[in-house]
Amino acid sequence: MSEHRRKPPQPQEGGRAAARRGQSGSSSGRRAAPRGATGSPSDSYGSDPHGPGGGQQPYGGRAEARRAAQRGAGGRRRAAEPTGGRRGAPVGPGRGRGRQTPPKKRFIDYPRWGKDGYRRWVPSWKLVSALFLGFFGSLLAAAGIAYAMVGVPKVADTATAQNNVYYWADESQMVATGGETNRQIVDLSQIPEAMRWAVISQENKTFYTDSGIDPKGIARAFYNMARGGQTQGGSTITQQYVKNAMLADQSQTISRKVKEIFVSIKVGAEVDKNEIMAGYLNSAYYGRNAYGIQAAARAYFNKDAIKLNEGECAFLAAMLKGATYYDPAGAQSIDPAATPDANKKRALTQMQDTLDKMVEYEHLDAAVRAKYTTLPKVQNPRSNTRLSGQIGYLVDLANAYLLNNTDITETRLRQGGLSIYTTFDKKKVEKLEKVVADVRKKNIKPDERPEDTHVQFGAASVDPATGAIRAIYGGEDATKHFTDNADQTGAQVGSTFKPFVLAAAMSWGVRDPDGGSSQAQDERTIVSPKSLYSGKNKLKIKNYDGTIWKNEEGKEWLQPNDGNVSLGSPPKYKIDLREAMRESVNSAFVQLGMDVGLDKVKDAAVAAGLREDSLTGTSFPAFSIGISDPSAIRMAGAYATFAASGKQRDPYSVDRVKSETGVIYAHKTATKEAFTAKVADNVTDVLKTVVDRGTGTTARLPGRDVAGKTGTTDENRSAWFVGYTPQLSTAVSMFRYDDDESNKDRKFLSMFGTGGQKKIHGASFPAQIWHDYMAEALEGTPKKSFPTPEPIGEVLNEEPEPSPSPSPIESEEASPSPSPSLSRRPGKPSPSPSDTCSGFSWKCDPSIGGTDGGPTDGTTGDPTADPSPSDSPTDGGGRPGGGGIFG
């Protein structure tokens, strides 16, 4: 069979078109191409001039023909490559089956040559490895350079912290303090071995074997910093030492933290461990402005460091956790939670844990450890002599305000270099201190009368227009008496709370007495000061719907008045609210509070500016007559809201703060409408009656409008006068408080017989102090009048009544309830407003406060009879030392 009739092999490359052309040419011969161009099998044959193919030579066999055909196919592939099989189609990856000739080799083959689809963008392992090695090498180089550049810090250099300078409101300098070098560096031989092991056991048990850094602690610090929080201290003693030694730079930045890490590595590698330990103990802050172990030993125990025993060492190791929360003296000016009792509990727990670990790690004998199961006796904190008198209280108040209301930290304050411009008026502070000293010197004689021991005064003045605190009286001397009596003390405010009940009645009104549904409760009637309420002594208190109020044990409550007298016209003893405020009638305001709703009374007090956490017993009738214990600062601020026609502004003590970079804090007054002007001005008008012809006549200032209220609590444990003019609001408190730390049952004491008087009222020494101070404080200021109030509300229970007169048949003193005393210990937090405060609740003292003289007694029976025995708590102990920072 002729080879011309055999089907030639299909081309393997070049595309379908080339294959068709090759097949057509070889089978028909009609479109013969020049030899070597068509790629047909005949192109590889030998030439035969006599054959049909034009000189084609016969094959030497089938195998040779097959090989010749394959060689021809290869030629066709090469011929087809320029077009990739389709006419005019470019050649490239993925186009036909042709291959481009690779370009010159690149240094980085990315995107990858010769790969299709996503593989083109996946880097090769060679590239990944090269990049990783390059990055890691760069880090090592940078770390090496950083390590070489940092130096080993010196502890002595940290003793040069700058003072903070505090200024009066007129920008004259008050005092420069806060950067004192209360430090004496001692050699390791002068530090007890027990102190070293106490710190190591508690802080860093691998101190002598580790490299000086803790990777987990570093990662945690960076994580906290990324979240915007504090980086916390270093996890190892070496890191903490470096942090202390780098006090000049305490910025919360990545660069500072990285620098601290490299310094720690260098210190750990180049400095002896004992030297690091000595440096840390000599630079750490132990509280009480004491830097270093020697200063701490003197501040807490008045001895040299070398003489500290094992228990004292464990105690000081606890102070390193943060003296604010471990110093037994407390630090309520910084945080209300840092009460003496709470701090003692924390310090004891931490101290015992440290001693246990010292035994566990074989650094202390168990028999020695057994000697120290209680806190060591520490001395009271001693302040810089420049902080004597009222200056220390003022500085503490300014610092507390900054720590609680700005981004300035305690570390930044200790670092110093700040100019702090306060709101305190130097002349007013001096006059207030002088007036209190004069009253004390003239009347309080502890050497002659036991009743005059432990007497304390507190006071504060607030500007109603801004909320600026202009003056405080915190105690006799900040270096001797450490509790700021102007801030939270736990002294109950008594009847000075009644204006908030009246404000609530004129703001929300009394509830509809004809229904018990929630809808009926929303139907209210705004109360006029002319409304009539019962002034009967031992009044049986009713709920707003007319049912008798009973405590959780089903017993009724009879509300006594001061002196156990009924006020108003017999037989119903009706009295209008203006007169009830003037005579401080408890029964009328307790019933008014029940009709309005104690929740609304609480809302009014908070709106005026009192802190919610200072309000106690908000579900008990006596809440309306002052069983709560706000601070003098807050009471002055709340009354300032009435002076400002209902505009409330929080008290503040710092106007602005400057550093070397400029102003870093500036106060901005925020004003809220606590009450409408109509409500506030009517409250003021009623309180003017108290001063003009009521219990507060001692406070009258000739030619000036004065509004105010007296207050006296159960068992005569505290007495108040809070009053204001249009320009200044001032609160004055007086109480007896056993602040002897050796007495574990400290509480408020009665003031019967104090100052030679049968009983202390708000109208006595507190009102006298208020009058004498305000007369001088307002000297040279214009005499302004209060706004004329607009009529408000409806007259409830209206009926003709003669002028009120005391009932002589009920003037006898009520005997106190024989029930057990339940005083609140110093620093014990008050119940939250949501707590139920019944007559039998341990969470509050329902029978105390608000009597303006007489004891409150929750009993049943004839309102004119002597009180019967009751289980109601009667102790008015309050919360001595509780709260803080404008409580």
PDB file of C-alpha atoms in Angstrom, residues 532-719:
ATOM      1  CA  LEU A 532     -50.869  71.286 106.988  1.00  0.00           C
ATOM      2  CA  TYR A 533     -49.393  68.233 108.642  1.00  0.00           C
ATOM      3  CA  SER A 534     -49.588  66.836 112.145  1.00  0.00           C
ATOM      4  CA  GLY A 535     -47.033  68.100 114.644  1.00  0.00           C
ATOM      5  CA  LYS A 536     -48.065  65.552 117.265  1.00  0.00           C
ATOM      6  CA  ASN A 537     -45.341  63.926 119.294  1.00  0.00           C
ATOM      7  CA  LYS A 538     -45.046  60.156 118.846  1.00  0.00           C
ATOM      8  CA  LEU A 539     -47.154  60.329 115.742  1.00  0.00           C
ATOM      9  CA  LYS A 540     -48.308  57.015 114.322  1.00  0.00           C
ATOM     10  CA  ILE A 541     -46.771  57.063 110.812  1.00  0.00           C
ATOM     11  CA  LYS A 542     -48.953  56.064 107.889  1.00  0.00           C
ATOM     12  CA  ASN A 543     -48.280  54.925 104.370  1.00  0.00           C
ATOM     13  CA  TYR A 544     -49.535  57.278 101.654  1.00  0.00           C
ATOM     14  CA  ASP A 545     -52.727  55.231 101.280  1.00  0.00           C
ATOM     15  CA  GLY A 546     -53.647  55.671 104.948  1.00  0.00           C
ATOM     16  CA  THR A 547     -52.534  52.270 106.248  1.00  0.00           C
ATOM     17  CA  ILE A 548     -50.308  52.214 109.302  1.00  0.00           C
ATOM     18  CA  TRP A 549     -46.632  51.713 108.494  1.00  0.00           C
ATOM     19  CA  LYS A 550     -45.179  48.596 110.106  1.00  0.00           C
ATOM     20  CA  ASN A 551     -41.691  47.203 110.134  1.00  0.00           C
ATOM     21  CA  GLU A 552     -40.692  43.749 108.975  1.00  0.00           C
ATOM     22  CA  GLU A 553     -41.839  42.276 112.278  1.00  0.00           C
ATOM     23  CA  GLY A 554     -45.251  43.894 112.070  1.00  0.00           C
ATOM     24  CA  LYS A 555     -44.619  46.581 114.685  1.00  0.00           C
ATOM     25  CA  GLU A 556     -45.834  50.149 114.254  1.00  0.00           C
ATOM     26  CA  TRP A 557     -43.576  53.189 114.435  1.00  0.00           C
ATOM     27  CA  LEU A 558     -44.322  56.229 116.617  1.00  0.00           C
ATOM     28  CA  GLN A 559     -42.295  59.295 115.637  1.00  0.00           C
ATOM     29  CA  PRO A 560     -41.200  61.534 118.541  1.00  0.00           C
ATOM     30  CA  ASN A 561     -40.296  65.218 118.286  1.00  0.00           C
ATOM     31  CA  ASP A 562     -37.399  67.065 119.857  1.00  0.00           C
ATOM     32  CA  GLY A 563     -38.051  67.304 123.570  1.00  0.00           C
ATOM     33  CA  ASN A 564     -41.071  65.050 123.188  1.00  0.00           C
ATOM     34  CA  VAL A 565     -43.427  68.002 122.627  1.00  0.00           C
ATOM     35  CA  SER A 566     -46.343  68.298 120.239  1.00  0.00           C
ATOM     36  CA  LEU A 567     -46.500  71.418 118.092  1.00  0.00           C
ATOM     37  CA  GLY A 568     -49.651  72.845 116.540  1.00  0.00           C
ATOM     38  CA  SER A 569     -53.152  73.443 117.791  1.00  0.00           C
ATOM     39  CA  PRO A 570     -54.737  70.713 119.883  1.00  0.00           C
ATOM     40  CA  PRO A 571     -56.338  68.323 119.490  1.00  0.00           C
ATOM     41  CA  LYS A 572     -55.036  67.500 115.972  1.00  0.00           C
ATOM     42  CA  TYR A 573     -51.848  69.548 116.279  1.00  0.00           C
ATOM     43  CA  LYS A 574     -51.964  70.627 112.631  1.00  0.00           C
ATOM     44  CA  ILE A 575     -49.030  72.810 111.550  1.00  0.00           C
ATOM     45  CA  ASP A 576     -48.070  74.166 108.137  1.00  0.00           C
ATOM     46  CA  LEU A 577     -44.797  73.078 106.569  1.00  0.00           C
ATOM     47  CA  ARG A 578     -43.151  76.478 106.911  1.00  0.00           C
ATOM     48  CA  GLU A 579     -43.744  76.446 110.660  1.00  0.00           C
ATOM     49  CA  ALA A 580     -42.836  72.781 110.866  1.00  0.00           C
ATOM     50  CA  MET A 581     -39.449  73.622 109.280  1.00  0.00           C
ATOM     51  CA  ARG A 582     -39.033  76.650 111.538  1.00  0.00           C
ATOM     52  CA  GLU A 583     -39.578  74.541 114.655  1.00  0.00           C
ATOM     53  CA  SER A 584     -37.955  71.431 113.144  1.00  0.00           C
ATOM     54  CA  VAL A 585     -40.965  69.190 113.737  1.00  0.00           C
ATOM     55  CA  ASN A 586     -39.966  65.611 113.024  1.00  0.00           C
ATOM     56  CA  SER A 587     -43.418  64.032 112.863  1.00  0.00           C
ATOM     57  CA  ALA A 588     -44.628  66.375 110.110  1.00  0.00           C
ATOM     58  CA  PHE A 589     -41.636  65.747 107.848  1.00  0.00           C
ATOM     59  CA  VAL A 590     -41.546  61.992 108.440  1.00  0.00           C
ATOM     60  CA  GLN A 591     -45.194  61.762 107.331  1.00  0.00           C
ATOM     61  CA  LEU A 592     -44.578  64.129 104.411  1.00  0.00           C
ATOM     62  CA  GLY A 593     -41.708  61.903 103.271  1.00  0.00           C
ATOM     63  CA  MET A 594     -43.974  58.854 103.350  1.00  0.00           C
ATOM     64  CA  ASP A 595     -46.638  60.669 101.325  1.00  0.00           C
ATOM     65  CA  VAL A 596     -44.143  61.832  98.694  1.00  0.00           C
ATOM     66  CA  GLY A 597     -42.306  58.511  98.620  1.00  0.00           C
ATOM     67  CA  LEU A 598     -38.875  57.929 100.114  1.00  0.00           C
ATOM     68  CA  ASP A 599     -37.540  57.131  96.654  1.00  0.00           C
ATOM     69  CA  LYS A 600     -38.399  60.680  95.589  1.00  0.00           C
ATOM     70  CA  VAL A 601     -36.827  62.100  98.738  1.00  0.00           C
ATOM     71  CA  LYS A 602     -33.649  60.244  97.875  1.00  0.00           C
ATOM     72  CA  ASP A 603     -33.812  61.515  94.288  1.00  0.00           C
ATOM     73  CA  ALA A 604     -34.112  65.083  95.531  1.00  0.00           C
ATOM     74  CA  ALA A 605     -31.091  64.715  97.820  1.00  0.00           C
ATOM     75  CA  VAL A 606     -28.978  63.219  95.040  1.00  0.00           C
ATOM     76  CA  ALA A 607     -30.126  65.863  92.573  1.00  0.00           C
ATOM     77  CA  ALA A 608     -29.085  68.575  95.026  1.00  0.00           C
ATOM     78  CA  GLY A 609     -25.584  67.116  95.136  1.00  0.00           C
ATOM     79  CA  LEU A 610     -25.379  64.475  97.863  1.00  0.00           C
ATOM     80  CA  ARG A 611     -23.616  61.239  97.006  1.00  0.00           C
ATOM     81  CA  GLU A 612     -25.927  58.272  96.753  1.00  0.00           C
ATOM     82  CA  ASP A 613     -23.522  56.061  98.702  1.00  0.00           C
ATOM     83  CA  SER A 614     -23.791  58.396 101.714  1.00  0.00           C
ATOM     84  CA  LEU A 615     -27.566  57.902 101.996  1.00  0.00           C
ATOM     85  CA  THR A 616     -28.673  55.305 104.530  1.00  0.00           C
ATOM     86  CA  GLY A 617     -32.004  53.641 105.212  1.00  0.00           C
ATOM     87  CA  THR A 618     -33.896  54.869 102.166  1.00  0.00           C
ATOM     88  CA  SER A 619     -36.862  52.572 102.845  1.00  0.00           C
ATOM     89  CA  PHE A 620     -37.340  53.553 106.491  1.00  0.00           C
ATOM     90  CA  PRO A 621     -39.492  56.539 107.618  1.00  0.00           C
ATOM     91  CA  ALA A 622     -36.663  58.135 109.625  1.00  0.00           C
ATOM     92  CA  PHE A 623     -34.720  58.563 106.365  1.00  0.00           C
ATOM     93  CA  SER A 624     -36.490  61.928 105.987  1.00  0.00           C
ATOM     94  CA  ILE A 625     -34.990  63.321 109.186  1.00  0.00           C
ATOM     95  CA  GLY A 626     -31.336  62.664 108.521  1.00  0.00           C
ATOM     96  CA  ILE A 627     -30.030  59.244 109.480  1.00  0.00           C
ATOM     97  CA  SER A 628     -27.610  59.586 106.537  1.00  0.00           C
ATOM     98  CA  ASP A 629     -24.083  60.942 106.897  1.00  0.00           C
ATOM     99  CA  PRO A 630     -22.931  63.121 103.973  1.00  0.00           C
ATOM    100  CA  SER A 631     -19.821  65.237 104.436  1.00  0.00           C
ATOM    101  CA  ALA A 632     -19.744  68.926 105.306  1.00  0.00           C
ATOM    102  CA  ILE A 633     -18.463  69.614 101.788  1.00  0.00           C
ATOM    103  CA  ARG A 634     -21.410  67.831 100.187  1.00  0.00           C
ATOM    104  CA  MET A 635     -23.959  69.427 102.520  1.00  0.00           C
ATOM    105  CA  ALA A 636     -22.593  72.893 101.727  1.00  0.00           C
ATOM    106  CA  GLY A 637     -22.710  72.033  98.029  1.00  0.00           C
ATOM    107  CA  ALA A 638     -26.283  70.707  98.211  1.00  0.00           C
ATOM    108  CA  TYR A 639     -27.548  73.833  99.985  1.00  0.00           C
ATOM    109  CA  ALA A 640     -25.646  75.879  97.384  1.00  0.00           C
ATOM    110  CA  THR A 641     -28.033  74.337  94.836  1.00  0.00           C
ATOM    111  CA  PHE A 642     -30.929  76.076  96.594  1.00  0.00           C
ATOM    112  CA  ALA A 643     -28.913  79.308  96.735  1.00  0.00           C
ATOM    113  CA  ALA A 644     -28.395  79.084  92.951  1.00  0.00           C
ATOM    114  CA  SER A 645     -32.144  78.729  92.289  1.00  0.00           C
ATOM    115  CA  GLY A 646     -31.912  75.006  91.550  1.00  0.00           C
ATOM    116  CA  LYS A 647     -28.679  74.975  89.500  1.00  0.00           C
ATOM    117  CA  GLN A 648     -26.434  72.188  90.799  1.00  0.00           C
ATOM    118  CA  ARG A 649     -22.648  72.243  90.449  1.00  0.00           C
ATOM    119  CA  ASP A 650     -20.397  69.607  91.994  1.00  0.00           C
ATOM    120  CA  PRO A 651     -17.898  70.865  94.589  1.00  0.00           C
ATOM    121  CA  TYR A 652     -14.306  70.960  93.324  1.00  0.00           C
ATOM    122  CA  SER A 653     -10.965  72.030  94.760  1.00  0.00           C
ATOM    123  CA  VAL A 654      -8.570  72.425  91.784  1.00  0.00           C
ATOM    124  CA  ASP A 655      -8.927  74.961  88.984  1.00  0.00           C
ATOM    125  CA  ARG A 656      -5.987  73.844  86.838  1.00  0.00           C
ATOM    126  CA  VAL A 657      -2.649  72.031  86.860  1.00  0.00           C
ATOM    127  CA  LYS A 658       0.506  72.938  84.968  1.00  0.00           C
ATOM    128  CA  SER A 659       3.604  70.895  84.238  1.00  0.00           C
ATOM    129  CA  GLU A 660       6.767  71.780  82.388  1.00  0.00           C
ATOM    130  CA  THR A 661       4.860  71.140  79.146  1.00  0.00           C
ATOM    131  CA  GLY A 662       1.977  73.493  79.943  1.00  0.00           C
ATOM    132  CA  VAL A 663      -1.569  73.083  81.296  1.00  0.00           C
ATOM    133  CA  ILE A 664      -2.386  69.393  81.730  1.00  0.00           C
ATOM    134  CA  TYR A 665      -5.725  69.861  83.482  1.00  0.00           C
ATOM    135  CA  ALA A 666      -8.313  72.647  83.580  1.00  0.00           C
ATOM    136  CA  HIS A 667     -11.615  72.413  85.430  1.00  0.00           C
ATOM    137  CA  LYS A 668     -14.807  72.943  83.486  1.00  0.00           C
ATOM    138  CA  THR A 669     -17.904  73.691  85.531  1.00  0.00           C
ATOM    139  CA  ALA A 670     -20.856  71.488  84.626  1.00  0.00           C
ATOM    140  CA  THR A 671     -24.270  72.851  85.569  1.00  0.00           C
ATOM    141  CA  LYS A 672     -27.385  70.707  85.962  1.00  0.00           C
ATOM    142  CA  GLU A 673     -30.910  71.758  86.815  1.00  0.00           C
ATOM    143  CA  ALA A 674     -31.659  69.873  90.003  1.00  0.00           C
ATOM    144  CA  PHE A 675     -34.889  71.783  90.686  1.00  0.00           C
ATOM    145  CA  THR A 676     -36.880  74.469  88.952  1.00  0.00           C
ATOM    146  CA  ALA A 677     -36.274  78.001  90.188  1.00  0.00           C
ATOM    147  CA  LYS A 678     -39.803  78.007  91.619  1.00  0.00           C
ATOM    148  CA  VAL A 679     -39.051  74.950  93.793  1.00  0.00           C
ATOM    149  CA  ALA A 680     -35.583  76.061  94.906  1.00  0.00           C
ATOM    150  CA  ASP A 681     -36.647  79.622  95.711  1.00  0.00           C
ATOM    151  CA  ASN A 682     -39.579  78.393  97.791  1.00  0.00           C
ATOM    152  CA  VAL A 683     -37.253  76.108  99.768  1.00  0.00           C
ATOM    153  CA  THR A 684     -34.967  79.096 100.338  1.00  0.00           C
ATOM    154  CA  ASP A 685     -37.907  81.230 101.476  1.00  0.00           C
ATOM    155  CA  VAL A 686     -38.924  78.581 104.012  1.00  0.00           C
ATOM    156  CA  LEU A 687     -35.334  78.269 105.279  1.00  0.00           C
ATOM    157  CA  LYS A 688     -35.171  82.051 105.707  1.00  0.00           C
ATOM    158  CA  THR A 689     -37.955  81.629 108.270  1.00  0.00           C
ATOM    159  CA  VAL A 690     -35.736  79.238 110.249  1.00  0.00           C
ATOM    160  CA  VAL A 691     -33.060  81.930 110.595  1.00  0.00           C
ATOM    161  CA  ASP A 692     -35.355  84.910 110.973  1.00  0.00           C
ATOM    162  CA  ARG A 693     -37.527  83.525 113.769  1.00  0.00           C
ATOM    163  CA  GLY A 694     -36.898  79.817 114.212  1.00  0.00           C
ATOM    164  CA  THR A 695     -34.231  77.462 115.571  1.00  0.00           C
ATOM    165  CA  GLY A 696     -31.475  79.200 113.578  1.00  0.00           C
ATOM    166  CA  THR A 697     -31.710  82.784 114.852  1.00  0.00           C
ATOM    167  CA  THR A 698     -28.113  82.599 116.086  1.00  0.00           C
ATOM    168  CA  ALA A 699     -27.021  82.683 112.430  1.00  0.00           C
ATOM    169  CA  ARG A 700     -28.698  85.970 111.525  1.00  0.00           C
ATOM    170  CA  LEU A 701     -26.455  88.483 109.757  1.00  0.00           C
ATOM    171  CA  PRO A 702     -27.719  92.086 109.972  1.00  0.00           C
ATOM    172  CA  GLY A 703     -28.709  93.435 106.577  1.00  0.00           C
ATOM    173  CA  ARG A 704     -28.175  90.140 104.759  1.00  0.00           C
ATOM    174  CA  ASP A 705     -30.533  87.461 103.544  1.00  0.00           C
ATOM    175  CA  VAL A 706     -29.662  84.187 105.257  1.00  0.00           C
ATOM    176  CA  ALA A 707     -31.336  80.797 104.854  1.00  0.00           C
ATOM    177  CA  GLY A 708     -30.375  77.729 106.828  1.00  0.00           C
ATOM    178  CA  LYS A 709     -31.321  74.759 108.973  1.00  0.00           C
ATOM    179  CA  THR A 710     -30.249  73.319 112.303  1.00  0.00           C
ATOM    180  CA  GLY A 711     -29.818  69.614 112.884  1.00  0.00           C
ATOM    181  CA  THR A 712     -29.312  67.406 115.933  1.00  0.00           C
ATOM    182  CA  THR A 713     -29.265  63.608 116.011  1.00  0.00           C
ATOM    183  CA  ASP A 714     -30.385  60.887 118.371  1.00  0.00           C
ATOM    184  CA  GLU A 715     -28.547  60.642 121.662  1.00  0.00           C
ATOM    185  CA  ASN A 716     -27.021  64.038 120.851  1.00  0.00           C
ATOM    186  CA  ARG A 717     -24.126  62.458 118.988  1.00  0.00           C
ATOM    187  CA  SER A 718     -23.809  65.179 116.327  1.00  0.00           C
ATOM    188  CA  ALA A 719     -25.099  68.691 115.705  1.00  0.00           C
TER     189      ALA A 719
END
